[in-house]
Amino acid sequence: MGGIDMTKDLAGKRAIVTGGSRGIGRAVVLELARRGADVVFSYAGNAEAAERTRAEAEELGARSVAVKADVTSAEAATSMVDAAKEELGGVDILVNNAGITRDKLCARMKDDDFDQVIACNLRGAFLMTRAVLRPMMRQRSGAIVNMSSVVGIRGNAGQANYAASKAGLIGLTKSVAREVARSGIRVNAVAPGFIATDMTAAMPEAAREAAVAQVPAGDLGTPEDVARAVAFLASDGAGYITGQVLAVDGGMSM
């Protein structure tokens, strides 16, 4: 992240990021903080990782609050918004990043494998979106960024559940964008490709090489690549952009 222009184009903004303790979510929290936003973020269970992220965000000058939350719960979604109101004074940005995988070929996939991925990746985003819309509509401004995936655009063998959830996020993005555009709220999605995270690091070397071979740019992306795209869509610089899907994938989805 060295050498990046640390502009403060999000100064004064209040953000919520789900799944913000590690990987892409952590990079998003830190990028928003670097650009001047205060951030409430959720984590599922790793309190140590959450505290490290929170402390790093505060070192960048942001107010930062980590909240343990189950994103599949409507009550947890409301609590996240309440925390942003109480700790930050409101909410201007929502990044629906929390997600899980339960990869298996469709013919062998168990009901729970499908249901849990849809519940976290898609239902969670719906619940959070619904929870922030009322305060955003009252203030007649806001930006929502949903974390889709290149898999939601082109599919992937062994990930029918994950691809369905990420394709569903694109439909959610476009539909809600149409509903709330006249209220000054923008809703967009980012679709990462193969990104260097704990998930890709755990892939067998042959599978990783095969994945990279599909990328015209010839390498994996970084969490920071995705975070910068999210921060742009959350900023006033993207003020006339809504209902769009920005692929951060080295050209995979061309």
Coordinates of C-alpha atoms in Angstrom, one line a residue:
M1 CA 0.0 0.0 0.0
G2 CA 3.0 2.3 0.1
G3 CA 3.1 5.0 -2.5
I4 CA -0.6 5.3 -2.7
D5 CA -2.0 8.9 -2.6
M6 CA -3.7 9.0 0.8
T7 CA -6.4 11.5 -0.2
K8 CA -9.1 12.3 2.3
D9 CA -12.1 12.1 -0.1
L10 CA -14.2 10.3 2.4
A11 CA -13.5 12.7 5.3
G12 CA -16.6 13.0 7.5
K13 CA -18.2 9.8 6.1
R14 CA -19.5 7.1 8.4
A15 CA -19.2 3.5 7.1
I16 CA -20.4 0.0 8.0
V17 CA -18.4 -2.9 6.6
T18 CA -19.5 -6.5 7.1
G19 CA -16.9 -9.2 7.5
G20 CA -14.2 -6.6 8.0
S21 CA -11.6 -8.3 10.2
R22 CA -9.6 -10.2 7.5
G23 CA -8.8 -10.4 3.8
I24 CA -10.7 -8.1 1.4
G25 CA -12.9 -6.8 4.2
R26 CA -9.9 -5.8 6.3
A27 CA -8.4 -4.0 3.3
V28 CA -11.7 -2.2 2.7
V29 CA -11.9 -1.0 6.4
L30 CA -8.3 0.3 6.2
E31 CA -8.8 2.0 2.8
L32 CA -11.9 3.8 4.0
A33 CA -10.1 4.8 7.1
R34 CA -7.1 6.0 5.1
R35 CA -9.4 8.2 3.1
G36 CA -10.9 9.8 6.1
A37 CA -14.0 7.7 6.9
D38 CA -14.9 6.4 10.4
V39 CA -15.8 2.7 10.3
V40 CA -18.0 0.2 12.2
F41 CA -17.2 -3.4 11.0
S42 CA -18.5 -6.8 11.8
Y43 CA -16.6 -10.0 12.4
A44 CA -17.8 -13.6 12.8
G45 CA -15.5 -15.0 15.5
N46 CA -11.9 -14.0 15.3
A47 CA -11.7 -11.3 18.0
E48 CA -7.9 -11.0 17.8
A49 CA -8.0 -10.3 14.0
A50 CA -10.8 -7.8 14.5
E51 CA -8.9 -6.0 17.2
R52 CA -5.8 -5.7 15.0
T53 CA -7.9 -4.3 12.2
R54 CA -9.7 -1.9 14.5
A55 CA -6.3 -0.7 16.0
E56 CA -4.8 -0.2 12.5
A57 CA -7.8 1.8 11.4
E58 CA -7.5 4.1 14.4
E59 CA -3.8 4.5 13.7
L60 CA -4.9 6.0 10.3
G61 CA -6.9 8.6 12.2
A62 CA -10.3 7.0 12.0
R63 CA -12.8 6.2 14.7
S64 CA -13.3 2.4 14.4
V65 CA -15.6 -0.1 16.1
A66 CA -15.6 -3.9 15.8
V67 CA -18.9 -5.7 16.4
K68 CA -19.3 -9.4 16.6
A69 CA -22.4 -10.1 14.5
D70 CA -24.2 -12.9 12.6
V71 CA -25.0 -11.2 9.3
T72 CA -27.8 -13.7 8.7
S73 CA -29.8 -12.2 11.6
A74 CA -32.2 -9.2 11.1
E75 CA -31.6 -8.2 14.7
A76 CA -27.8 -8.1 14.1
A77 CA -28.3 -5.9 11.1
T78 CA -30.3 -3.5 13.1
S79 CA -27.7 -3.6 15.9
M80 CA -24.9 -2.8 13.4
V81 CA -26.8 0.3 12.2
D82 CA -27.6 1.3 15.8
A83 CA -23.9 1.0 16.6
A84 CA -23.0 3.3 13.7
K85 CA -25.5 5.8 14.9
E86 CA -24.4 5.7 18.5
E87 CA -20.6 5.5 17.9
L88 CA -20.2 7.5 14.7
G89 CA -23.4 9.7 14.6
G90 CA -24.9 8.0 11.5
V91 CA -24.2 6.0 8.4
D92 CA -23.3 7.2 4.9
I93 CA -21.7 4.1 3.5
L94 CA -22.5 0.4 3.6
V95 CA -20.2 -2.3 2.2
N96 CA -21.7 -5.8 2.2
N97 CA -18.6 -7.8 2.2
A98 CA -19.3 -10.8 4.5
G99 CA -19.2 -14.1 2.7
I100 CA -18.4 -17.8 3.0
T101 CA -17.8 -20.7 0.7
R102 CA -18.9 -24.3 0.9
D103 CA -17.6 -25.7 -2.4
K104 CA -18.8 -29.0 -3.8
L105 CA -20.1 -30.3 -7.1
C106 CA -23.8 -29.6 -7.4
A107 CA -24.7 -33.3 -7.6
R108 CA -23.0 -33.9 -4.2
M109 CA -23.9 -30.6 -2.5
K110 CA -25.9 -30.9 0.7
D111 CA -28.9 -28.7 1.5
D112 CA -27.0 -27.0 4.3
D113 CA -24.0 -26.2 2.0
F114 CA -26.4 -24.3 -0.3
D115 CA -28.5 -22.7 2.4
Q116 CA -25.7 -21.4 4.5
V117 CA -23.9 -19.7 1.6
I118 CA -27.1 -18.1 0.4
A119 CA -27.9 -17.0 3.9
C120 CA -24.6 -15.3 4.6
N121 CA -23.7 -14.0 1.2
L122 CA -27.1 -12.9 -0.1
R123 CA -29.6 -12.7 2.7
G124 CA -27.1 -11.0 4.9
A125 CA -26.6 -8.3 2.3
F126 CA -30.4 -7.9 1.9
L127 CA -30.8 -7.5 5.7
M128 CA -28.0 -4.9 6.0
T129 CA -29.3 -3.0 3.0
R130 CA -32.8 -2.9 4.4
A131 CA -31.5 -1.7 7.8
V132 CA -29.5 1.2 6.4
L133 CA -32.1 2.4 3.8
R134 CA -34.4 4.2 6.3
P135 CA -31.6 6.5 7.8
M136 CA -30.1 7.0 4.3
M137 CA -33.5 8.0 2.9
R138 CA -34.1 10.4 5.7
Q139 CA -30.8 12.2 5.0
R140 CA -31.3 11.7 1.2
S141 CA -27.8 10.5 0.7
G142 CA -25.8 7.3 0.9
A143 CA -23.7 4.7 -0.9
I144 CA -24.0 1.0 -0.8
V145 CA -21.4 -1.3 -2.3
N146 CA -22.0 -5.1 -2.6
M147 CA -19.2 -7.6 -2.9
S148 CA -20.1 -9.8 -5.8
S149 CA -17.6 -11.9 -7.7
V150 CA -16.4 -12.8 -11.2
V151 CA -18.0 -16.2 -10.3
G152 CA -21.4 -14.5 -10.1
I153 CA -20.9 -13.3 -13.7
R154 CA -19.4 -16.4 -15.4
G155 CA -20.1 -19.2 -13.0
N156 CA -17.6 -21.8 -11.7
A157 CA -17.7 -25.6 -11.4
G158 CA -18.0 -26.7 -7.8
Q159 CA -19.4 -23.3 -6.7
A160 CA -23.1 -23.4 -7.7
N161 CA -24.1 -22.1 -4.2
Y162 CA -21.5 -19.3 -4.2
A163 CA -22.1 -18.3 -7.8
A164 CA -25.8 -18.2 -7.1
S165 CA -25.3 -15.9 -4.1
K166 CA -23.0 -13.6 -6.0
A167 CA -25.2 -13.4 -9.1
G168 CA -28.1 -12.7 -6.7
L169 CA -26.1 -9.8 -5.3
I170 CA -26.0 -8.3 -8.8
G171 CA -29.7 -8.5 -9.1
L172 CA -30.2 -7.1 -5.6
T173 CA -27.8 -4.2 -6.5
K174 CA -29.6 -3.3 -9.7
S175 CA -33.1 -3.6 -8.2
V176 CA -32.4 -1.5 -5.1
A177 CA -30.5 1.1 -7.1
R178 CA -33.6 1.7 -9.2
E179 CA -35.7 2.0 -6.0
V180 CA -33.6 4.5 -4.2
A181 CA -31.8 6.6 -6.8
R182 CA -34.3 9.5 -6.5
S183 CA -33.5 9.5 -2.7
G184 CA -29.9 10.3 -3.4
I185 CA -28.7 6.8 -2.6
R186 CA -26.3 4.9 -4.9
V187 CA -26.0 1.1 -5.0
N188 CA -23.2 -0.6 -6.9
A189 CA -21.3 -3.8 -6.8
V190 CA -17.7 -4.9 -7.1
A191 CA -16.9 -8.2 -8.7
P192 CA -13.4 -9.4 -7.7
G193 CA -11.6 -12.1 -9.6
F194 CA -8.9 -14.3 -8.2
I195 CA -7.5 -12.3 -5.2
A196 CA -4.5 -13.2 -3.0
T197 CA -6.3 -14.0 0.3
D198 CA -6.2 -16.8 2.8
M199 CA -8.7 -18.6 0.7
T200 CA -6.6 -18.7 -2.5
A201 CA -3.4 -19.4 -0.5
A202 CA -5.0 -22.6 0.7
M203 CA -5.6 -23.8 -2.9
P204 CA -3.4 -26.6 -4.3
E205 CA -0.6 -25.2 -6.4
A206 CA -1.9 -26.8 -9.6
A207 CA -5.3 -25.3 -9.0
R208 CA -3.8 -21.9 -8.3
E209 CA -1.7 -22.0 -11.5
A210 CA -4.8 -23.0 -13.5
A211 CA -6.6 -20.0 -12.0
V212 CA -3.9 -17.6 -12.8
A213 CA -3.8 -18.9 -16.4
Q214 CA -7.4 -17.7 -16.8
V215 CA -6.4 -14.1 -16.0
P216 CA -5.4 -11.9 -18.9
A217 CA -3.3 -9.8 -16.6
G218 CA -1.3 -12.9 -15.6
D219 CA -1.4 -12.7 -11.9
L220 CA -3.7 -12.7 -8.8
G221 CA -5.1 -9.4 -7.6
T222 CA -4.6 -8.0 -4.1
P223 CA -7.2 -7.2 -1.5
E224 CA -6.0 -3.6 -1.8
D225 CA -7.0 -3.6 -5.5
V226 CA -10.5 -4.4 -4.5
A227 CA -10.6 -2.0 -1.6
R228 CA -9.6 1.0 -3.8
A229 CA -12.5 0.1 -6.2
V230 CA -14.9 0.0 -3.3
A231 CA -13.7 3.3 -1.9
F232 CA -14.1 4.9 -5.3
L233 CA -17.7 3.7 -5.6
A234 CA -18.4 4.9 -2.0
S235 CA -17.0 8.4 -2.7
D236 CA -18.6 11.5 -4.1
G237 CA -16.3 11.0 -7.2
A238 CA -18.7 8.2 -8.2
G239 CA -21.7 10.5 -7.6
Y240 CA -23.4 9.8 -11.0
I241 CA -22.7 6.0 -10.9
T242 CA -25.4 3.6 -9.7
G243 CA -26.6 0.1 -10.5
Q244 CA -23.3 -0.9 -11.9
V245 CA -20.9 -3.9 -11.5
L246 CA -17.2 -3.0 -11.5
A247 CA -15.1 -6.1 -12.2
V248 CA -11.7 -6.1 -10.5
D249 CA -10.5 -9.2 -12.1
G250 CA -7.5 -8.6 -14.4
G251 CA -9.7 -9.0 -17.3
M252 CA -11.2 -12.5 -16.5
S253 CA -14.8 -11.5 -17.2
M254 CA -14.2 -9.9 -20.6

